[in-house]
CSV table of C-alpha atoms in Angstrom, one decimal:
chain,number,residue,atom,x,y,z
A,22,MET,CA,0.0,0.0,0.0
A,23,SER,CA,1.2,3.5,-0.7
A,24,GLY,CA,-0.4,6.9,-0.4
A,25,PRO,CA,-2.5,8.2,2.5
A,26,ALA,CA,-2.4,6.4,5.8
A,27,ARG,CA,-5.1,3.7,6.5
A,28,VAL,CA,-7.2,4.9,9.4
A,29,PHE,CA,-8.4,2.5,12.2
A,30,ASP,CA,-10.9,4.1,14.6
A,31,LEU,CA,-10.8,1.8,17.7
A,32,SER,CA,-14.3,3.0,18.8
A,33,GLU,CA,-15.6,1.3,15.7
A,34,VAL,CA,-13.2,-1.6,14.9
A,35,GLY,CA,-11.6,-4.2,17.2
A,36,ARG,CA,-8.0,-4.2,18.3
A,37,ARG,CA,-7.5,-7.6,16.7
A,38,ASP,CA,-8.5,-6.2,13.3
A,39,LEU,CA,-6.0,-3.4,13.7
A,40,ASN,CA,-3.1,-5.8,14.7
A,41,GLN,CA,-4.0,-8.2,11.9
A,42,ALA,CA,-3.8,-5.4,9.4
A,43,LEU,CA,-0.4,-4.4,10.7
A,44,HIS,CA,0.8,-7.9,10.5
A,45,ASP,CA,-0.4,-8.2,6.9
A,46,ALA,CA,1.2,-4.8,5.9
A,47,SER,CA,4.0,-4.3,3.4
A,48,ASP,CA,7.1,-2.2,3.7
A,49,GLY,CA,6.2,1.5,3.2
A,50,ASP,CA,2.6,1.2,4.4
A,51,SER,CA,1.3,3.8,6.9
A,52,PHE,CA,-1.5,3.6,9.5
A,53,GLU,CA,-3.3,6.0,11.8
A,54,VAL,CA,-5.1,4.8,14.9
A,55,THR,CA,-7.7,7.0,16.5
A,56,ASN,CA,-9.6,6.7,19.8
A,57,PRO,CA,-7.4,4.1,21.4
A,58,ARG,CA,-8.9,5.1,24.8
A,59,GLY,CA,-6.3,3.2,26.8
A,60,ALA,CA,-6.7,-0.1,24.8
A,61,HIS,CA,-4.1,-2.8,25.6
A,62,ALA,CA,-1.7,-4.5,23.2
A,63,VAL,CA,-2.1,-1.9,20.4
A,64,ALA,CA,0.3,-2.3,17.5
A,65,CYS,CA,2.1,-5.4,18.7
A,66,GLY,CA,4.3,-7.7,16.8
A,67,ILE,CA,5.0,-5.4,13.8
A,68,THR,CA,7.4,-7.1,11.3
A,69,ALA,CA,7.4,-4.7,8.3
A,70,GLU,CA,8.9,-1.3,7.7
A,71,ILE,CA,5.7,0.6,8.3
A,72,ASP,CA,4.7,3.7,10.2
A,73,VAL,CA,1.9,3.7,12.8
A,74,LEU,CA,0.6,6.9,14.4
A,75,VAL,CA,-1.6,6.4,17.5
A,76,ARG,CA,-3.6,9.5,18.4
A,77,GLY,CA,-4.2,9.1,22.1
A,78,SER,CA,-3.1,7.2,25.2
A,79,VAL,CA,-2.7,3.4,25.3
A,80,GLY,CA,-2.8,0.7,27.9
A,81,TYR,CA,-0.6,-2.3,28.6
A,82,TYR,CA,2.1,-3.7,26.2
A,83,CYS,CA,1.7,-1.2,23.4
A,84,ALA,CA,4.1,-2.1,20.6
A,85,GLY,CA,5.2,-5.2,22.4
A,86,MET,CA,7.5,-7.6,20.4
A,87,HIS,CA,8.2,-4.8,18.0
A,88,LYS,CA,10.5,-6.0,15.2
A,89,ARG,CA,10.6,-3.4,12.5
A,90,GLY,CA,9.1,0.0,11.5
A,91,ARG,CA,8.1,3.0,13.6
A,92,VAL,CA,5.3,3.5,16.1
A,93,LEU,CA,4.5,7.0,17.4
A,94,VAL,CA,2.0,7.4,20.3
A,95,GLU,CA,0.7,10.9,20.9
A,96,GLY,CA,-0.1,10.3,24.5
A,97,ASN,CA,0.8,8.2,27.5
A,98,ALA,CA,1.4,4.4,27.8
A,99,SER,CA,0.8,2.0,30.6
A,100,THR,CA,2.8,-1.0,31.8
A,101,GLY,CA,5.2,-2.8,29.4
A,102,LEU,CA,5.6,-0.3,26.6
A,103,ALA,CA,7.6,-1.9,23.8
A,104,GLU,CA,8.3,-5.0,25.8
A,105,ASN,CA,10.7,-7.4,24.1
A,106,ILE,CA,11.4,-4.9,21.2
A,107,MET,CA,13.8,-6.4,18.7
A,108,SER,CA,14.5,-3.4,16.4
A,109,GLY,CA,12.8,-0.4,15.0
A,110,LEU,CA,11.5,2.7,16.8
A,111,VAL,CA,8.8,3.1,19.4
A,112,HIS,CA,8.2,6.7,20.6
A,113,ILE,CA,5.6,8.1,23.0
A,114,THR,CA,5.2,11.8,23.5
A,115,GLY,CA,3.8,11.5,27.1
A,116,ASN,CA,4.6,9.4,30.1
A,117,ALA,CA,5.1,5.6,30.5
A,118,THR,CA,4.3,3.7,33.6
A,119,MET,CA,6.2,0.6,34.8
A,120,SER,CA,8.6,-1.6,32.8
A,121,ALA,CA,9.0,0.5,29.6
A,122,GLY,CA,11.3,-1.4,27.2
A,123,ALA,CA,11.4,-4.5,29.4
A,124,THR,CA,13.7,-7.3,28.1
A,125,GLY,CA,14.2,-5.4,24.9
A,126,CYS,CA,16.9,-6.9,22.6
A,127,GLY,CA,17.4,-4.0,20.1
A,128,GLY,CA,15.8,-0.9,18.6
A,129,LEU,CA,15.1,2.4,20.2
A,130,VAL,CA,12.4,3.4,22.7
A,131,VAL,CA,11.8,7.1,23.3
A,132,VAL,CA,9.7,8.4,26.2
A,133,GLY,CA,9.0,12.1,25.9
A,134,GLY,CA,7.9,12.5,29.5
A,135,ASN,CA,8.6,10.4,32.6
A,136,ALA,CA,9.0,6.6,32.9
A,137,GLY,CA,7.9,4.7,36.0
A,138,ALA,CA,9.5,2.0,38.0
A,139,ARG,CA,11.8,-0.6,36.4
A,140,CYS,CA,12.2,1.2,33.1
A,141,GLY,CA,14.6,-1.0,31.1
A,142,ILE,CA,14.3,-4.0,33.4
A,143,SER,CA,16.4,-6.9,32.0
A,144,MET,CA,17.1,-5.0,28.9
A,145,LYS,CA,19.3,-7.0,26.5
A,146,GLY,CA,20.4,-4.6,23.8
A,147,VAL,CA,17.7,-2.0,23.5
A,148,ASP,CA,18.4,1.7,23.7
A,149,ILE,CA,16.0,3.8,25.8
A,150,VAL,CA,15.9,7.6,26.0
A,151,VAL,CA,13.7,9.2,28.6
A,152,GLY,CA,13.1,13.0,28.4
A,153,GLY,CA,12.1,13.2,32.0
A,154,ASN,CA,12.6,11.1,35.2
A,155,VAL,CA,12.7,7.3,35.7
A,156,GLY,CA,11.2,5.4,38.7
A,157,HIS,CA,12.8,3.1,41.2
A,158,MET,CA,14.9,0.1,40.1
A,159,SER,CA,15.2,1.3,36.5
A,160,ALA,CA,17.7,-0.9,34.5
A,161,PHE,CA,17.3,-3.7,37.1
A,162,MET,CA,19.3,-6.7,35.9
A,163,ALA,CA,20.0,-4.8,32.6
A,164,GLN,CA,22.3,-6.9,30.5
A,165,ALA,CA,23.1,-4.8,27.4
A,166,GLY,CA,22.1,-1.6,25.8
A,167,ASN,CA,21.8,2.0,26.9
A,168,LEU,CA,19.4,3.8,29.2
A,169,VAL,CA,19.5,7.6,28.8
A,170,VAL,CA,17.7,9.7,31.5
A,171,CYS,CA,17.5,13.4,30.9
A,172,GLY,CA,15.9,14.0,34.3
A,173,ASP,CA,16.4,12.3,37.7
A,174,ALA,CA,16.5,8.7,38.6
A,175,ALA,CA,14.8,7.3,41.7
A,176,ALA,CA,16.2,4.7,44.2
A,177,ASP,CA,18.1,1.6,43.4
A,178,LEU,CA,19.2,2.6,39.9
A,179,GLY,CA,20.9,-0.3,38.0
A,180,ASP,CA,20.3,-2.9,40.7
A,181,SER,CA,22.1,-6.1,39.8
A,182,ILE,CA,23.2,-4.6,36.5
A,183,TYR,CA,25.4,-6.6,34.0
A,184,GLU,CA,26.9,-4.8,31.0
A,185,ALA,CA,24.3,-2.2,30.1
A,186,GLN,CA,25.2,1.5,30.3
A,187,ILE,CA,23.2,4.2,32.1
A,188,PHE,CA,23.5,7.9,31.5
A,189,VAL,CA,21.8,10.4,33.8
A,190,ARG,CA,21.7,14.1,33.5
A,191,GLY,CA,19.9,14.8,36.8
A,192,ASP,CA,20.2,13.5,40.3
A,193,VAL,CA,20.3,9.8,41.3
A,194,GLU,CA,18.5,9.0,44.6
A,195,SER,CA,20.5,5.9,45.1
A,196,LEU,CA,22.3,3.1,43.2
A,197,GLY,CA,21.3,-0.5,43.4
A,198,ALA,CA,23.5,-3.5,44.2
A,199,ASP,CA,26.7,-3.6,42.2
A,200,CYS,CA,26.0,-0.4,40.3
A,201,ILE,CA,28.6,2.3,40.5
A,202,GLU,CA,29.4,5.6,38.8
A,203,LYS,CA,32.0,5.2,36.0
A,204,GLU,CA,34.3,7.3,33.9
A,205,MET,CA,32.7,8.9,30.8
A,206,ARG,CA,35.2,8.0,28.1
A,207,PRO,CA,35.2,9.2,24.5
A,208,THR,CA,33.4,6.1,23.3
A,209,HIS,CA,30.6,6.7,25.8
A,210,VAL,CA,30.3,10.3,24.8
A,211,GLU,CA,30.0,9.1,21.2
A,212,THR,CA,27.2,6.6,22.1
A,213,LEU,CA,25.3,9.2,24.2
A,214,SER,CA,25.6,11.8,21.5
A,215,ARG,CA,24.2,9.4,18.9
A,216,LEU,CA,21.2,8.6,21.1
A,217,LEU,CA,20.5,12.2,21.9
A,218,VAL,CA,20.4,13.0,18.2
A,219,ALA,CA,18.1,10.0,17.5
A,220,ALA,CA,15.7,11.2,20.1
A,221,ALA,CA,16.0,14.9,19.3
A,222,ALA,CA,12.2,15.2,18.6
A,223,VAL,CA,11.7,15.3,22.3
A,224,PRO,CA,12.0,18.9,23.6
A,225,ALA,CA,13.8,17.8,26.8
A,226,VAL,CA,16.4,15.9,24.7
A,227,ASN,CA,16.9,18.3,21.8
A,228,GLY,CA,20.1,20.2,22.4
A,229,ALA,CA,21.1,18.2,25.5
A,230,ASP,CA,24.9,18.4,26.2
A,231,PRO,CA,26.5,15.0,26.7
A,232,ALA,CA,28.9,16.7,29.1
A,233,ASP,CA,26.0,17.2,31.6
A,234,PHE,CA,25.5,13.5,32.0
A,235,ARG,CA,27.1,10.9,34.3
A,236,ARG,CA,27.6,7.3,33.5
A,237,TYR,CA,26.8,4.3,35.6
A,238,GLY,CA,27.4,0.6,35.2
A,239,SER,CA,28.4,-2.6,36.8
A,240,ALA,CA,31.1,-3.0,39.3
A,241,ARG,CA,31.3,-6.6,38.1
A,242,ARG,CA,31.2,-8.1,41.6
A,243,LEU,CA,27.9,-9.9,41.7
A,244,TYR,CA,28.6,-12.4,38.9
A,245,ASN,CA,32.2,-13.2,39.8
A,246,PHE,CA,33.0,-16.0,42.3
A,247,THR,CA,35.7,-15.3,44.9
A,248,ILE,CA,37.3,-17.7,47.3
A,249,ASP,CA,35.8,-15.8,50.2
A,250,ASP,CA,32.4,-17.2,49.2
A,251,VAL,CA,33.4,-20.8,49.8
A,252,ASP,CA,32.1,-21.0,53.4
A,253,ALA,CA,28.8,-19.4,52.5
A,254,LEU,CA,28.4,-21.7,49.5
A,255,GLU,CA,29.0,-24.8,51.6
A,256,ALA,CA,26.7,-23.7,54.3
A,257,ALA,CA,23.9,-23.1,51.8
A,258,GLN,CA,24.4,-26.5,50.2
A,259,GLU,CA,24.2,-28.2,53.6
A,260,ALA,CA,21.0,-26.4,54.5
A,261,ALA,CA,19.4,-27.2,51.1
């Protein structure tokens, strides 16, 4: 399909009909979704290079399992925005509640406003840029990828983090287990600059200076065995 966007009014058609049309789409197609009214699982599982504009706020798991293409939501999103994203772009202009970008393996997730607790939980390669603040335990068990926070971060940032990178411009309430502040090297400045450019459509991101950010990552203590742990290990095995 080419030409004008195909419009789906969710006050008149079902969400399953919308998602099936998106799954059947061809590269270059475009869609507009009106009256989402907080519907769950909108625009999930997209596998073609298409554009989807959602005019309004959405519920749980919007753009989940996103594989290709671009989804823009003019509004807010509830739990699990872009969960398990593989590639492509998911961008919301408003706020996201819990677990935005959870388990994401690739692609870019952009949140124009704030993101709630556990933003980027168990991320595995996704890049996430948040124009505002993030809630507690963001990047919990984050394995790979980058979380950029242009505002503040709540408690226990990066708890049990592996090899993901976190960049925060504002204040950090506290760091989680094994997460420490790290040196901002040229390669990290380059990565951060690229992500800020990619998310420049967000007013809070546009023009942000990488020099204003601090970098956080793993101290690499939690997943390395040391001889000091032997007694505790043996005691645990005996008690099991």
